């Protein structure tokens, strides 16, 4: 039997993301307190808790991947007033479109979900890479994913590179001046601090890619930063 990402797996992954964000809640609020308004941890933890709950209410036997992504997007949008709400809702809806009305996709297709989510964030937020936003993590991870797909690189290698790109993309925001969002008002004073949205993005990217790697059953190509 070929290895797949099923709707049931994805429902569990929404819970995994919610758990990771709940653990990081205080740290993300602290980061947002420095260059924003201090609510990012609450927005992300509450938003993905609502998304995971909505996903868990679906019938895992009959739901499609699009159902899981779309119901998560809707719940997240309703739960979050901060700008990360519509950005992630759009990301999840793009992933829904990419996965489509299928109960499962081949595991080798999972990098396309990273590309779709990054495209959604870019379309919604109109940020560029280098603007010190969540797109610095998502965009770098998506670029690696797209290149690996084009080259037909081994999945385990691709997923490890996606994890690394997400972490490095978030880390790189430290030396940037914000060009979008609340932090842009600080101008030069935004420099020297990691962007909270990029930090949470790297957590989500890491959780997803690590779980796809686990599902693929392939041996890790290199160890990720969080191993
Ligand atoms: P708010 O700024 O409304 O309080 P959050 O605190 O939840 O929202 O999220 C802040 C994060 O949102 C920022 O750290 C940044 O990564 C991201 N962000 C803000 N504006 C944009 C944008 N236009 N495009 C992409 N990401 C953005
Ligand atoms: Mg905020």
PDB file of C-alpha atoms and ligand atoms in Angstrom:
ATOM      1  CA  UNK A   1       0.000   0.000   0.000  1.00  0.00           C
ATOM      2  CA  UNK A   2       1.316   3.432  -0.881  1.00  0.00           C
ATOM      3  CA  UNK A   3       1.931   5.913   1.911  1.00  0.00           C
ATOM      4  CA  UNK A   4      -0.640   8.671   2.107  1.00  0.00           C
ATOM      5  CA  UNK A   5      -1.690  11.694   4.101  1.00  0.00           C
ATOM      6  CA  UNK A   6      -5.305  10.964   5.031  1.00  0.00           C
ATOM      7  CA  UNK A   7      -8.009  13.278   6.351  1.00  0.00           C
ATOM      8  CA  UNK A   8      -7.649  11.469   9.674  1.00  0.00           C
ATOM      9  CA  UNK A   9      -3.901  12.264   9.740  1.00  0.00           C
ATOM     10  CA  UNK A  10      -4.625  15.891   8.953  1.00  0.00           C
ATOM     11  CA  UNK A  11      -7.199  16.149  11.759  1.00  0.00           C
ATOM     12  CA  UNK A  12      -4.514  14.889  14.138  1.00  0.00           C
ATOM     13  CA  UNK A  13      -2.006  17.338  12.710  1.00  0.00           C
ATOM     14  CA  UNK A  14      -4.333  20.270  13.413  1.00  0.00           C
ATOM     15  CA  UNK A  15      -4.339  19.131  17.047  1.00  0.00           C
ATOM     16  CA  UNK A  16      -0.550  18.772  16.975  1.00  0.00           C
ATOM     17  CA  UNK A  17      -0.186  22.344  15.707  1.00  0.00           C
ATOM     18  CA  UNK A  18      -2.642  23.624  18.331  1.00  0.00           C
ATOM     19  CA  UNK A  19      -0.617  21.882  21.067  1.00  0.00           C
ATOM     20  CA  UNK A  20       2.688  23.307  19.828  1.00  0.00           C
ATOM     21  CA  UNK A  21       1.208  26.820  19.684  1.00  0.00           C
ATOM     22  CA  UNK A  22      -0.329  26.458  23.147  1.00  0.00           C
ATOM     23  CA  UNK A  23       3.128  25.588  24.514  1.00  0.00           C
ATOM     24  CA  UNK A  24       4.623  28.603  22.717  1.00  0.00           C
ATOM     25  CA  UNK A  25       1.791  30.978  23.607  1.00  0.00           C
ATOM     26  CA  UNK A  26       3.637  33.052  26.237  1.00  0.00           C
ATOM     27  CA  UNK A  27       6.846  33.288  24.231  1.00  0.00           C
ATOM     28  CA  UNK A  28       4.924  34.407  21.105  1.00  0.00           C
ATOM     29  CA  UNK A  29       3.103  37.060  23.158  1.00  0.00           C
ATOM     30  CA  UNK A  30       6.450  38.211  24.533  1.00  0.00           C
ATOM     31  CA  UNK A  31       7.898  38.537  21.008  1.00  0.00           C
ATOM     32  CA  UNK A  32       4.791  40.440  19.846  1.00  0.00           C
ATOM     33  CA  UNK A  33       5.027  42.650  22.943  1.00  0.00           C
ATOM     34  CA  UNK A  34       8.403  43.912  21.745  1.00  0.00           C
ATOM     35  CA  UNK A  35       7.456  44.991  18.192  1.00  0.00           C
ATOM     36  CA  UNK A  36       3.651  44.641  18.158  1.00  0.00           C
ATOM     37  CA  UNK A  37       0.727  44.597  20.593  1.00  0.00           C
ATOM     38  CA  UNK A  38       1.491  41.429  22.551  1.00  0.00           C
ATOM     39  CA  UNK A  39      -1.440  39.277  21.441  1.00  0.00           C
ATOM     40  CA  UNK A  40       0.155  36.956  18.881  1.00  0.00           C
ATOM     41  CA  UNK A  41       0.470  33.939  21.196  1.00  0.00           C
ATOM     42  CA  UNK A  42      -3.168  34.233  22.213  1.00  0.00           C
ATOM     43  CA  UNK A  43      -4.313  34.697  18.602  1.00  0.00           C
ATOM     44  CA  UNK A  44      -2.398  31.667  17.350  1.00  0.00           C
ATOM     45  CA  UNK A  45      -3.106  29.361  20.294  1.00  0.00           C
ATOM     46  CA  UNK A  46      -6.821  30.212  20.376  1.00  0.00           C
ATOM     47  CA  UNK A  47      -7.123  30.230  16.589  1.00  0.00           C
ATOM     48  CA  UNK A  48      -5.597  26.809  16.078  1.00  0.00           C
ATOM     49  CA  UNK A  49      -7.396  25.376  19.114  1.00  0.00           C
ATOM     50  CA  UNK A  50     -10.651  26.397  17.415  1.00  0.00           C
ATOM     51  CA  UNK A  51      -9.413  25.022  14.089  1.00  0.00           C
ATOM     52  CA  UNK A  52      -8.406  21.693  15.658  1.00  0.00           C
ATOM     53  CA  UNK A  53     -11.758  21.430  17.437  1.00  0.00           C
ATOM     54  CA  UNK A  54     -13.686  22.068  14.214  1.00  0.00           C
ATOM     55  CA  UNK A  55     -11.578  19.476  12.397  1.00  0.00           C
ATOM     56  CA  UNK A  56     -12.118  16.933  15.168  1.00  0.00           C
ATOM     57  CA  UNK A  57     -15.897  17.244  14.776  1.00  0.00           C
ATOM     58  CA  UNK A  58     -15.705  15.966  11.188  1.00  0.00           C
ATOM     59  CA  UNK A  59     -16.235  12.285  10.420  1.00  0.00           C
ATOM     60  CA  UNK A  60     -12.663  11.166   9.714  1.00  0.00           C
ATOM     61  CA  UNK A  61     -13.953   8.229   7.663  1.00  0.00           C
ATOM     62  CA  UNK A  62     -15.803  10.346   5.114  1.00  0.00           C
ATOM     63  CA  UNK A  63     -14.179  13.806   5.298  1.00  0.00           C
ATOM     64  CA  UNK A  64     -11.922  14.975   2.491  1.00  0.00           C
ATOM     65  CA  UNK A  65      -8.673  16.864   3.063  1.00  0.00           C
ATOM     66  CA  UNK A  66     -10.419  19.960   1.679  1.00  0.00           C
ATOM     67  CA  UNK A  67     -13.156  19.542   4.321  1.00  0.00           C
ATOM     68  CA  UNK A  68     -10.546  19.451   7.096  1.00  0.00           C
ATOM     69  CA  UNK A  69      -8.665  22.496   5.801  1.00  0.00           C
ATOM     70  CA  UNK A  70     -11.834  24.503   5.070  1.00  0.00           C
ATOM     71  CA  UNK A  71     -13.564  23.827   8.373  1.00  0.00           C
ATOM     72  CA  UNK A  72     -10.326  24.688  10.173  1.00  0.00           C
ATOM     73  CA  UNK A  73     -10.036  27.927   8.183  1.00  0.00           C
ATOM     74  CA  UNK A  74     -13.577  28.975   9.039  1.00  0.00           C
ATOM     75  CA  UNK A  75     -13.172  28.256  12.750  1.00  0.00           C
ATOM     76  CA  UNK A  76      -9.833  30.045  12.868  1.00  0.00           C
ATOM     77  CA  UNK A  77     -11.246  33.131  11.152  1.00  0.00           C
ATOM     78  CA  UNK A  78     -14.147  33.277  13.615  1.00  0.00           C
ATOM     79  CA  UNK A  79     -11.845  32.872  16.619  1.00  0.00           C
ATOM     80  CA  UNK A  80      -9.136  35.407  15.749  1.00  0.00           C
ATOM     81  CA  UNK A  81      -9.506  39.184  15.532  1.00  0.00           C
ATOM     82  CA  UNK A  82      -5.793  39.830  14.931  1.00  0.00           C
ATOM     83  CA  UNK A  83      -4.279  40.010  11.447  1.00  0.00           C
ATOM     84  CA  UNK A  84      -2.903  36.477  11.695  1.00  0.00           C
ATOM     85  CA  UNK A  85      -6.534  35.203  11.525  1.00  0.00           C
ATOM     86  CA  UNK A  86      -7.332  36.082   7.897  1.00  0.00           C
ATOM     87  CA  UNK A  87      -3.750  35.301   6.837  1.00  0.00           C
ATOM     88  CA  UNK A  88      -3.968  31.715   8.137  1.00  0.00           C
ATOM     89  CA  UNK A  89      -7.573  31.298   7.034  1.00  0.00           C
ATOM     90  CA  UNK A  90      -6.486  32.110   3.483  1.00  0.00           C
ATOM     91  CA  UNK A  91      -3.475  29.804   3.804  1.00  0.00           C
ATOM     92  CA  UNK A  92      -5.696  26.919   4.902  1.00  0.00           C
ATOM     93  CA  UNK A  93      -8.232  27.588   2.139  1.00  0.00           C
ATOM     94  CA  UNK A  94      -5.451  27.504  -0.454  1.00  0.00           C
ATOM     95  CA  UNK A  95      -4.274  24.197   1.007  1.00  0.00           C
ATOM     96  CA  UNK A  96      -7.873  22.942   0.748  1.00  0.00           C
ATOM     97  CA  UNK A  97      -7.904  23.841  -2.922  1.00  0.00           C
ATOM     98  CA  UNK A  98      -4.558  22.163  -3.503  1.00  0.00           C
ATOM     99  CA  UNK A  99      -5.515  18.918  -1.737  1.00  0.00           C
ATOM    100  CA  UNK A 100      -9.031  18.975  -3.185  1.00  0.00           C
ATOM    101  CA  UNK A 101     -11.982  16.729  -2.440  1.00  0.00           C
ATOM    102  CA  UNK A 102      -9.817  13.679  -1.806  1.00  0.00           C
ATOM    103  CA  UNK A 103      -9.818  11.572   1.327  1.00  0.00           C
ATOM    104  CA  UNK A 104      -6.053  11.194   1.038  1.00  0.00           C
ATOM    105  CA  UNK A 105      -3.105  12.352  -1.051  1.00  0.00           C
ATOM    106  CA  UNK A 106       0.166  10.538  -1.739  1.00  0.00           C
ATOM    107  CA  UNK A 107       2.650  11.566   0.944  1.00  0.00           C
ATOM    108  CA  UNK A 108       4.986  12.822  -1.796  1.00  0.00           C
ATOM    109  CA  UNK A 109       2.468  15.577  -2.522  1.00  0.00           C
ATOM    110  CA  UNK A 110       2.698  17.122   0.942  1.00  0.00           C
ATOM    111  CA  UNK A 111       5.336  19.737  -0.025  1.00  0.00           C
ATOM    112  CA  UNK A 112       2.745  21.242  -2.394  1.00  0.00           C
ATOM    113  CA  UNK A 113       0.638  22.076   0.673  1.00  0.00           C
ATOM    114  CA  UNK A 114       3.474  24.261   2.001  1.00  0.00           C
ATOM    115  CA  UNK A 115       3.619  26.039  -1.363  1.00  0.00           C
ATOM    116  CA  UNK A 116      -0.163  26.565  -1.345  1.00  0.00           C
ATOM    117  CA  UNK A 117      -0.178  27.949   2.201  1.00  0.00           C
ATOM    118  CA  UNK A 118       2.660  30.352   1.456  1.00  0.00           C
ATOM    119  CA  UNK A 119       0.854  31.514  -1.706  1.00  0.00           C
ATOM    120  CA  UNK A 120      -2.279  32.206   0.352  1.00  0.00           C
ATOM    121  CA  UNK A 121      -0.377  34.254   2.935  1.00  0.00           C
ATOM    122  CA  UNK A 122       1.330  36.205   0.187  1.00  0.00           C
ATOM    123  CA  UNK A 123      -1.921  36.876  -1.675  1.00  0.00           C
ATOM    124  CA  UNK A 124      -3.753  37.965   1.471  1.00  0.00           C
ATOM    125  CA  UNK A 125      -0.998  40.014   3.132  1.00  0.00           C
ATOM    126  CA  UNK A 126       0.796  41.416   0.087  1.00  0.00           C
ATOM    127  CA  UNK A 127       4.115  41.158   1.927  1.00  0.00           C
ATOM    128  CA  UNK A 128       7.411  40.367   0.219  1.00  0.00           C
ATOM    129  CA  UNK A 129      10.197  38.214   1.574  1.00  0.00           C
ATOM    130  CA  UNK A 130      12.366  40.561   3.644  1.00  0.00           C
ATOM    131  CA  UNK A 131       9.383  42.486   5.102  1.00  0.00           C
ATOM    132  CA  UNK A 132       9.902  40.766   8.475  1.00  0.00           C
ATOM    133  CA  UNK A 133       6.645  38.818   8.559  1.00  0.00           C
ATOM    134  CA  UNK A 134       5.467  35.211   8.711  1.00  0.00           C
ATOM    135  CA  UNK A 135       6.107  35.118   4.953  1.00  0.00           C
ATOM    136  CA  UNK A 136       9.850  35.060   5.634  1.00  0.00           C
ATOM    137  CA  UNK A 137       9.387  31.588   7.137  1.00  0.00           C
ATOM    138  CA  UNK A 138       6.624  30.381   4.800  1.00  0.00           C
ATOM    139  CA  UNK A 139       8.202  31.826   1.652  1.00  0.00           C
ATOM    140  CA  UNK A 140      11.596  30.232   2.300  1.00  0.00           C
ATOM    141  CA  UNK A 141      10.020  26.883   3.124  1.00  0.00           C
ATOM    142  CA  UNK A 142       7.841  27.072   0.003  1.00  0.00           C
ATOM    143  CA  UNK A 143      10.789  27.937  -2.230  1.00  0.00           C
ATOM    144  CA  UNK A 144      12.638  24.850  -0.996  1.00  0.00           C
ATOM    145  CA  UNK A 145       9.500  22.732  -1.418  1.00  0.00           C
ATOM    146  CA  UNK A 146       8.938  23.943  -4.985  1.00  0.00           C
ATOM    147  CA  UNK A 147      12.549  23.423  -5.986  1.00  0.00           C
ATOM    148  CA  UNK A 148      12.578  19.899  -4.549  1.00  0.00           C
ATOM    149  CA  UNK A 149       9.336  19.063  -6.353  1.00  0.00           C
ATOM    150  CA  UNK A 150      10.779  20.369  -9.620  1.00  0.00           C
ATOM    151  CA  UNK A 151      13.938  18.311  -9.165  1.00  0.00           C
ATOM    152  CA  UNK A 152      12.150  15.203  -7.929  1.00  0.00           C
ATOM    153  CA  UNK A 153      14.280  15.189  -4.770  1.00  0.00           C
ATOM    154  CA  UNK A 154      13.744  12.425  -2.182  1.00  0.00           C
ATOM    155  CA  UNK A 155      10.850  13.249   0.164  1.00  0.00           C
ATOM    156  CA  UNK A 156      12.747  12.828   3.446  1.00  0.00           C
ATOM    157  CA  UNK A 157      15.426  15.220   2.245  1.00  0.00           C
ATOM    158  CA  UNK A 158      12.803  17.699   1.062  1.00  0.00           C
ATOM    159  CA  UNK A 159      10.903  17.637   4.346  1.00  0.00           C
ATOM    160  CA  UNK A 160      14.069  18.162   6.384  1.00  0.00           C
ATOM    161  CA  UNK A 161      15.030  21.073   4.143  1.00  0.00           C
ATOM    162  CA  UNK A 162      11.552  22.568   4.561  1.00  0.00           C
ATOM    163  CA  UNK A 163      11.940  22.426   8.351  1.00  0.00           C
ATOM    164  CA  UNK A 164      15.358  24.043   8.201  1.00  0.00           C
ATOM    165  CA  UNK A 165      14.180  26.749   5.781  1.00  0.00           C
ATOM    166  CA  UNK A 166      11.285  27.625   8.099  1.00  0.00           C
ATOM    167  CA  UNK A 167      13.600  27.985  11.088  1.00  0.00           C
ATOM    168  CA  UNK A 168      16.186  29.946   9.143  1.00  0.00           C
ATOM    169  CA  UNK A 169      13.504  32.162   7.613  1.00  0.00           C
ATOM    170  CA  UNK A 170      12.195  33.026  11.076  1.00  0.00           C
ATOM    171  CA  UNK A 171      15.676  33.599  12.472  1.00  0.00           C
ATOM    172  CA  UNK A 172      16.532  35.889   9.542  1.00  0.00           C
ATOM    173  CA  UNK A 173      13.732  38.309  10.532  1.00  0.00           C
ATOM    174  CA  UNK A 174      15.846  39.380  13.508  1.00  0.00           C
ATOM    175  CA  UNK A 175      18.050  41.674  11.437  1.00  0.00           C
ATOM    176  CA  UNK A 176      15.234  42.976   9.197  1.00  0.00           C
ATOM    177  CA  UNK A 177      13.270  46.214   9.425  1.00  0.00           C
ATOM    178  CA  UNK A 178       9.527  45.542   9.283  1.00  0.00           C
ATOM    179  CA  UNK A 179       7.827  46.589   6.066  1.00  0.00           C
ATOM    180  CA  UNK A 180       4.323  45.267   6.855  1.00  0.00           C
ATOM    181  CA  UNK A 181       2.009  44.965   9.827  1.00  0.00           C
ATOM    182  CA  UNK A 182       2.074  46.748  13.164  1.00  0.00           C
ATOM    183  CA  UNK A 183       5.863  46.470  13.529  1.00  0.00           C
ATOM    184  CA  UNK A 184       6.356  48.578  10.365  1.00  0.00           C
ATOM    185  CA  UNK A 185       5.407  51.645  12.406  1.00  0.00           C
ATOM    186  CA  UNK A 186       8.581  51.172  14.446  1.00  0.00           C
ATOM    187  CA  UNK A 187      10.850  51.497  11.417  1.00  0.00           C
ATOM    188  CA  UNK A 188      14.499  51.027  12.411  1.00  0.00           C
ATOM    189  CA  UNK A 189      13.479  50.170  15.999  1.00  0.00           C
ATOM    190  CA  UNK A 190      11.945  46.903  14.759  1.00  0.00           C
ATOM    191  CA  UNK A 191      15.445  45.645  13.981  1.00  0.00           C
ATOM    192  CA  UNK A 192      17.077  43.216  16.404  1.00  0.00           C
ATOM    193  CA  UNK A 193      13.929  41.259  17.273  1.00  0.00           C
ATOM    194  CA  UNK A 194      12.484  38.098  15.742  1.00  0.00           C
ATOM    195  CA  UNK A 195       9.078  38.650  14.157  1.00  0.00           C
ATOM    196  CA  UNK A 196       6.421  36.813  16.203  1.00  0.00           C
ATOM    197  CA  UNK A 197       4.487  35.701  13.114  1.00  0.00           C
ATOM    198  CA  UNK A 198       7.637  34.216  11.601  1.00  0.00           C
ATOM    199  CA  UNK A 199       8.376  32.417  14.893  1.00  0.00           C
ATOM    200  CA  UNK A 200       4.912  30.814  15.002  1.00  0.00           C
ATOM    201  CA  UNK A 201       5.144  30.021  11.284  1.00  0.00           C
ATOM    202  CA  UNK A 202       8.355  28.064  11.805  1.00  0.00           C
ATOM    203  CA  UNK A 203       6.642  26.057  14.564  1.00  0.00           C
ATOM    204  CA  UNK A 204       3.742  25.160  12.262  1.00  0.00           C
ATOM    205  CA  UNK A 205       6.018  24.310   9.337  1.00  0.00           C
ATOM    206  CA  UNK A 206       8.199  22.186  11.614  1.00  0.00           C
ATOM    207  CA  UNK A 207       5.228  20.318  13.113  1.00  0.00           C
ATOM    208  CA  UNK A 208       3.750  19.533   9.698  1.00  0.00           C
ATOM    209  CA  UNK A 209       6.964  18.514   7.959  1.00  0.00           C
ATOM    210  CA  UNK A 210       8.072  16.388  10.925  1.00  0.00           C
ATOM    211  CA  UNK A 211       4.750  14.581  10.958  1.00  0.00           C
ATOM    212  CA  UNK A 212       4.786  13.990   7.194  1.00  0.00           C
ATOM    213  CA  UNK A 213       8.280  12.586   7.626  1.00  0.00           C
ATOM    214  CA  UNK A 214       6.974  10.263  10.344  1.00  0.00           C
ATOM    215  CA  UNK A 215       4.098   9.161   8.117  1.00  0.00           C
ATOM    216  CA  UNK A 216       6.406   8.583   5.178  1.00  0.00           C
ATOM    217  CA  UNK A 217       8.327   6.107   7.304  1.00  0.00           C
ATOM    218  CA  UNK A 218      11.507   7.264   5.696  1.00  0.00           C
ATOM    219  CA  UNK A 219      14.644   7.764   7.657  1.00  0.00           C
ATOM    220  CA  UNK A 220      15.446  11.413   8.385  1.00  0.00           C
ATOM    221  CA  UNK A 221      17.958  12.783   5.906  1.00  0.00           C
ATOM    222  CA  UNK A 222      19.468  15.148   8.467  1.00  0.00           C
ATOM    223  CA  UNK A 223      18.424  16.037  11.960  1.00  0.00           C
ATOM    224  CA  UNK A 224      16.112  19.061  12.269  1.00  0.00           C
ATOM    225  CA  UNK A 225      16.886  21.870  14.716  1.00  0.00           C
ATOM    226  CA  UNK A 226      14.125  20.695  17.060  1.00  0.00           C
ATOM    227  CA  UNK A 227      15.231  17.071  17.233  1.00  0.00           C
TER     228      UNK A 227
HETATM  229  P1  LIG B   1      -1.894  41.899  14.926  1.00  0.00           P
HETATM  230  O1  LIG B   1      -0.696  42.556  14.330  1.00  0.00           O
HETATM  231  O2  LIG B   1      -3.169  42.303  14.274  1.00  0.00           O
HETATM  232  O3  LIG B   1      -1.924  42.023  16.426  1.00  0.00           O
HETATM  233  P2  LIG B   1      -0.897  39.188  15.259  1.00  0.00           P
HETATM  234  O4  LIG B   1      -0.200  39.711  16.461  1.00  0.00           O
HETATM  235  O5  LIG B   1      -1.705  37.959  15.467  1.00  0.00           O
HETATM  236  O6  LIG B   1      -1.771  40.320  14.578  1.00  0.00           O
HETATM  237  O7  LIG B   1       0.149  38.827  14.136  1.00  0.00           O
HETATM  238  C1  LIG B   1       1.267  39.640  13.892  1.00  0.00           C
HETATM  239  C2  LIG B   1       2.073  38.970  12.794  1.00  0.00           C
HETATM  240  O8  LIG B   1       1.343  38.972  11.579  1.00  0.00           O
HETATM  241  C3  LIG B   1       3.363  39.676  12.489  1.00  0.00           C
HETATM  242  O9  LIG B   1       4.384  39.266  13.358  1.00  0.00           O
HETATM  243  C4  LIG B   1       3.625  39.286  11.045  1.00  0.00           C
HETATM  244  O10 LIG B   1       4.383  38.091  10.975  1.00  0.00           O
HETATM  245  C5  LIG B   1       2.252  38.973  10.505  1.00  0.00           C
HETATM  246  N1  LIG B   1       1.799  39.954   9.534  1.00  0.00           N
HETATM  247  C6  LIG B   1       1.308  41.190   9.764  1.00  0.00           C
HETATM  248  N2  LIG B   1       0.970  41.774   8.602  1.00  0.00           N
HETATM  249  C7  LIG B   1       1.280  40.890   7.606  1.00  0.00           C
HETATM  250  C8  LIG B   1       1.173  40.901   6.182  1.00  0.00           C
HETATM  251  N3  LIG B   1       0.660  41.948   5.531  1.00  0.00           N
HETATM  252  N4  LIG B   1       1.573  39.809   5.496  1.00  0.00           N
HETATM  253  C9  LIG B   1       2.074  38.734   6.155  1.00  0.00           C
HETATM  254  N5  LIG B   1       2.194  38.672   7.488  1.00  0.00           N
HETATM  255  C10 LIG B   1       1.802  39.735   8.208  1.00  0.00           C
HETATM  256 MG1  LIG B   2      -0.377  41.318  17.657  1.00  0.00          MG
END
